[in-house]
């Protein structure tokens, strides 16, 4: 049982695992840093602590971004999309957001696109 | 069987439904417009046409953004994240990205965050 505000919980449309993706954006530059996953409890912790907290699908545990690496995310705002199935966090990211050491998780691989 | 380049297909880590989330960002302003979902074929169509194409989880069909509404997305770049399980599209969005008429799908609902 999560402690998430029932009014907020009532807005969420979770996937089969009870999760929603959370897109994380640097608040001032607009860079998309990463995408994490939250269940109700991770969202509750994020909203009440101001520190971005996710559910790890690979390790099946909560993780507070930066708790190990020191690369913390201070949450400026959290928005829910029109369908209630995606979150957008504006954060202030300390250091690199990616575990590879890159600033964002999208820095390394660009795919080729044909222009119409 | 999708027509997606096997080298790209080999990089993707799909969910149980064969999908990855695609975060869509306006290329010049950095606004996060929406999140859609792609399977291999939707990604193939996006990369080869330069028009953002998604898999609709609710309707179980492909949709080209703007085909009905006219609010088309012209794809400038597609990036794959470090884990291979999320895409980031930079697009030029014509008109509102959200079916509600809002510019982005995240305009309407902000959740309260406690600042540490």
CSV table of C-alpha atoms in Angstrom, one decimal:
chain,number,residue,atom,x,y,z
A,1,UNK,CA,0.0,0.0,0.0
A,2,UNK,CA,1.5,3.3,-1.1
A,3,UNK,CA,1.2,6.5,0.8
A,4,UNK,CA,0.6,8.5,-2.4
A,5,UNK,CA,-2.2,11.1,-2.1
A,6,UNK,CA,-5.3,9.3,-3.3
A,7,UNK,CA,-6.3,12.2,-5.5
A,8,UNK,CA,-3.1,11.8,-7.4
A,9,UNK,CA,-3.2,8.1,-7.4
A,10,UNK,CA,-6.7,8.3,-9.0
A,11,UNK,CA,-5.2,10.2,-11.9
A,12,UNK,CA,-2.5,7.6,-12.8
A,13,UNK,CA,-2.8,5.0,-15.5
A,14,UNK,CA,-0.1,2.4,-14.7
A,15,UNK,CA,1.2,-0.3,-17.0
A,16,UNK,CA,0.8,-4.0,-16.2
A,17,UNK,CA,3.6,-3.8,-13.7
A,18,UNK,CA,2.1,-0.8,-11.9
A,19,UNK,CA,4.6,1.6,-13.4
A,20,UNK,CA,4.6,4.9,-15.4
A,21,UNK,CA,7.6,6.3,-17.3
A,22,UNK,CA,9.1,9.5,-15.9
A,23,UNK,CA,10.9,11.7,-18.4
A,24,UNK,CA,13.6,13.8,-16.7
A,25,UNK,CA,14.5,17.2,-18.1
A,26,UNK,CA,17.1,19.7,-16.9
A,27,UNK,CA,15.0,22.6,-15.8
A,28,UNK,CA,17.0,25.4,-17.4
A,29,UNK,CA,18.6,24.0,-20.5
A,30,UNK,CA,15.7,21.7,-21.5
A,31,UNK,CA,18.1,18.7,-22.0
A,32,UNK,CA,16.3,15.4,-21.7
A,33,UNK,CA,18.5,13.6,-19.3
A,34,UNK,CA,17.0,10.1,-18.8
A,35,UNK,CA,13.8,8.2,-18.4
A,36,UNK,CA,13.1,6.4,-15.2
A,37,UNK,CA,10.1,4.4,-13.9
A,38,UNK,CA,7.9,5.1,-11.0
A,39,UNK,CA,5.2,3.2,-9.1
A,40,UNK,CA,2.9,5.0,-6.7
A,41,UNK,CA,5.4,4.8,-3.8
A,42,UNK,CA,8.3,6.2,-5.9
A,43,UNK,CA,6.1,9.1,-7.0
A,44,UNK,CA,5.1,9.7,-3.4
A,45,UNK,CA,8.7,9.8,-2.2
A,46,UNK,CA,9.7,12.1,-5.1
A,47,UNK,CA,6.9,14.5,-4.4
A,48,UNK,CA,7.4,14.6,-0.6
A,49,UNK,CA,11.3,14.7,-0.6
A,50,UNK,CA,12.1,16.7,-3.7
A,51,UNK,CA,14.7,14.1,-4.6
A,52,UNK,CA,14.0,12.0,-7.7
A,53,UNK,CA,13.2,8.4,-6.7
A,54,UNK,CA,12.6,5.6,-9.1
A,55,UNK,CA,11.7,1.9,-9.3
A,56,UNK,CA,14.5,-0.2,-10.8
A,57,UNK,CA,12.9,-2.7,-13.1
A,58,UNK,CA,16.2,-4.7,-13.3
A,59,UNK,CA,16.9,-4.7,-9.5
A,60,UNK,CA,13.3,-4.6,-8.3
A,61,UNK,CA,14.1,-1.9,-5.7
A,62,UNK,CA,13.6,1.8,-5.2
A,63,UNK,CA,16.6,4.0,-5.9
A,64,UNK,CA,17.2,7.6,-5.1
A,65,UNK,CA,19.1,9.1,-8.0
A,66,UNK,CA,22.6,10.1,-6.9
A,67,UNK,CA,22.5,8.2,-3.6
A,68,UNK,CA,25.4,6.0,-4.8
A,69,UNK,CA,27.0,8.2,-7.5
A,70,UNK,CA,26.5,11.6,-5.9
A,71,UNK,CA,24.9,12.8,-9.1
A,72,UNK,CA,21.7,13.9,-7.4
A,73,UNK,CA,18.5,15.2,-9.0
A,74,UNK,CA,16.7,18.1,-7.2
A,75,UNK,CA,13.2,18.1,-8.4
A,76,UNK,CA,11.7,21.5,-9.4
A,77,UNK,CA,8.4,20.3,-10.8
A,78,UNK,CA,6.5,17.2,-11.7
A,79,UNK,CA,3.8,17.1,-14.4
A,80,UNK,CA,1.4,14.4,-15.4
A,81,UNK,CA,0.4,14.1,-19.1
A,82,UNK,CA,-3.1,14.3,-20.6
A,83,UNK,CA,-3.6,10.5,-20.4
A,84,UNK,CA,-2.2,10.1,-16.9
A,85,UNK,CA,0.3,7.5,-18.0
A,86,UNK,CA,3.6,9.6,-18.2
A,87,UNK,CA,5.4,11.9,-15.8
A,88,UNK,CA,7.7,14.8,-16.7
A,89,UNK,CA,10.1,15.9,-14.1
A,90,UNK,CA,12.0,19.2,-14.3
A,91,UNK,CA,15.2,18.8,-12.2
A,92,UNK,CA,18.5,20.3,-11.4
A,93,UNK,CA,21.0,17.6,-12.2
A,94,UNK,CA,24.3,17.5,-10.3
A,95,UNK,CA,27.0,16.1,-12.6
A,96,UNK,CA,26.3,13.6,-15.3
A,97,UNK,CA,22.8,12.0,-15.4
A,98,UNK,CA,24.0,8.8,-17.1
A,99,UNK,CA,25.8,6.0,-15.4
A,100,UNK,CA,28.2,5.9,-18.4
A,101,UNK,CA,29.4,9.4,-17.3
A,102,UNK,CA,27.7,11.2,-20.2
A,103,UNK,CA,25.7,14.2,-19.3
A,104,UNK,CA,22.5,12.5,-20.7
A,105,UNK,CA,21.6,9.0,-21.4
A,106,UNK,CA,20.9,10.0,-25.1
A,107,UNK,CA,24.4,11.4,-25.9
A,108,UNK,CA,26.0,8.3,-27.3
A,109,UNK,CA,23.8,6.9,-30.1
A,110,UNK,CA,22.1,8.8,-32.9
A,111,UNK,CA,20.2,6.7,-35.5
A,112,UNK,CA,20.1,7.7,-39.2
A,113,UNK,CA,16.9,9.5,-40.3
A,114,UNK,CA,15.8,10.0,-43.9
A,115,UNK,CA,14.6,13.6,-44.5
A,116,UNK,CA,11.3,13.7,-46.4
B,1,UNK,CA,8.6,-9.3,-39.4
B,2,UNK,CA,9.7,-5.7,-39.4
B,3,UNK,CA,11.9,-4.1,-42.0
B,4,UNK,CA,14.0,-2.3,-39.4
B,5,UNK,CA,17.8,-2.4,-40.1
B,6,UNK,CA,19.0,-5.5,-38.2
B,7,UNK,CA,22.0,-3.5,-36.7
B,8,UNK,CA,19.5,-1.1,-35.1
B,9,UNK,CA,17.1,-3.9,-34.1
B,10,UNK,CA,20.0,-5.6,-32.3
B,11,UNK,CA,20.4,-2.5,-30.1
B,12,UNK,CA,16.8,-2.3,-28.9
B,13,UNK,CA,15.6,-3.6,-25.5
B,14,UNK,CA,11.8,-3.9,-25.9
B,15,UNK,CA,9.2,-4.4,-23.2
B,16,UNK,CA,7.0,-7.5,-22.9
B,17,UNK,CA,4.8,-6.0,-25.7
B,18,UNK,CA,7.7,-5.4,-28.0
B,19,UNK,CA,7.6,-1.7,-27.5
B,20,UNK,CA,9.9,1.1,-26.4
B,21,UNK,CA,8.8,4.6,-25.2
B,22,UNK,CA,9.7,7.5,-27.5
B,23,UNK,CA,10.1,10.9,-25.9
B,24,UNK,CA,9.3,13.7,-28.3
B,25,UNK,CA,11.0,17.1,-28.0
B,26,UNK,CA,10.6,20.2,-30.0
B,27,UNK,CA,14.1,20.6,-31.6
B,28,UNK,CA,14.6,24.3,-31.0
B,29,UNK,CA,12.7,25.1,-27.8
B,30,UNK,CA,13.5,21.9,-25.9
B,31,UNK,CA,9.8,21.5,-24.9
B,32,UNK,CA,8.9,17.9,-24.2
B,33,UNK,CA,5.8,17.5,-26.3
B,34,UNK,CA,4.6,14.0,-25.7
B,35,UNK,CA,5.6,10.4,-25.2
B,36,UNK,CA,4.6,7.8,-27.8
B,37,UNK,CA,5.4,4.1,-28.2
B,38,UNK,CA,7.2,2.3,-31.0
B,39,UNK,CA,7.8,-1.2,-32.1
B,40,UNK,CA,10.4,-2.1,-34.6
B,41,UNK,CA,8.2,-1.4,-37.6
B,42,UNK,CA,7.1,2.0,-36.2
B,43,UNK,CA,10.8,2.9,-35.7
B,44,UNK,CA,11.6,1.7,-39.2
B,45,UNK,CA,8.8,3.9,-40.7
B,46,UNK,CA,9.9,6.9,-38.6
B,47,UNK,CA,13.6,6.6,-39.7
B,48,UNK,CA,12.8,6.0,-43.3
B,49,UNK,CA,10.0,8.6,-43.8
B,50,UNK,CA,11.1,11.4,-41.4
B,51,UNK,CA,7.5,11.5,-40.1
B,52,UNK,CA,6.9,10.3,-36.5
B,53,UNK,CA,5.0,7.0,-36.5
B,54,UNK,CA,3.9,5.3,-33.4
B,55,UNK,CA,2.1,2.1,-32.2
B,56,UNK,CA,-1.2,2.9,-30.5
B,57,UNK,CA,-1.5,0.7,-27.4
B,58,UNK,CA,-5.2,1.5,-27.1
B,59,UNK,CA,-6.2,1.0,-30.7
B,60,UNK,CA,-3.5,-1.6,-31.6
B,61,UNK,CA,-2.5,0.1,-34.8
B,62,UNK,CA,0.2,2.3,-36.3
B,63,UNK,CA,-0.5,6.0,-36.5
B,64,UNK,CA,1.4,8.7,-38.2
B,65,UNK,CA,1.3,11.8,-36.0
B,66,UNK,CA,-0.8,14.5,-37.7
B,67,UNK,CA,-2.3,12.2,-40.3
B,68,UNK,CA,-5.8,13.0,-39.0
B,69,UNK,CA,-5.3,16.2,-37.1
B,70,UNK,CA,-2.8,17.9,-39.4
B,71,UNK,CA,-0.5,18.5,-36.5
B,72,UNK,CA,2.5,16.7,-38.1
B,73,UNK,CA,5.8,16.0,-36.6
B,74,UNK,CA,8.9,16.3,-38.9
B,75,UNK,CA,11.7,14.3,-37.4
B,76,UNK,CA,15.1,16.0,-37.1
B,77,UNK,CA,16.9,13.3,-35.1
B,78,UNK,CA,16.4,10.1,-33.3
B,79,UNK,CA,18.6,9.0,-30.4
B,80,UNK,CA,18.7,5.7,-28.5
B,81,UNK,CA,19.6,5.8,-24.8
B,82,UNK,CA,22.4,4.0,-23.0
B,83,UNK,CA,20.2,1.0,-22.2
B,84,UNK,CA,18.6,0.7,-25.6
B,85,UNK,CA,15.2,0.9,-24.1
B,86,UNK,CA,14.1,4.5,-24.8
B,87,UNK,CA,14.1,6.7,-27.8
B,88,UNK,CA,14.4,10.5,-28.0
B,89,UNK,CA,13.0,12.3,-31.0
B,90,UNK,CA,13.8,15.9,-31.9
B,91,UNK,CA,11.0,17.1,-34.1
B,92,UNK,CA,9.5,20.2,-35.6
B,93,UNK,CA,5.9,20.1,-34.4
B,94,UNK,CA,3.2,21.7,-36.5
B,95,UNK,CA,0.5,23.1,-34.2
B,96,UNK,CA,-0.4,21.6,-30.9
B,97,UNK,CA,1.2,18.2,-30.1
B,98,UNK,CA,-1.6,17.2,-27.7
B,99,UNK,CA,-5.0,15.9,-28.7
B,100,UNK,CA,-6.6,18.3,-26.2
B,101,UNK,CA,-5.3,21.2,-28.2
B,102,UNK,CA,-2.6,22.1,-25.7
B,103,UNK,CA,0.9,22.7,-27.1
B,104,UNK,CA,2.3,19.7,-25.1
B,105,UNK,CA,0.7,16.8,-23.3
B,106,UNK,CA,2.2,18.0,-20.1
B,107,UNK,CA,0.7,21.5,-20.0
B,108,UNK,CA,-2.4,20.8,-17.9
B,109,UNK,CA,-1.5,19.0,-14.7
B,110,UNK,CA,1.3,20.0,-12.3
B,111,UNK,CA,1.7,17.9,-9.1
B,112,UNK,CA,2.7,19.6,-5.8
B,113,UNK,CA,6.4,18.9,-4.8
B,114,UNK,CA,7.9,19.5,-1.4
B,115,UNK,CA,11.2,21.4,-1.7
B,116,UNK,CA,13.9,19.9,0.5
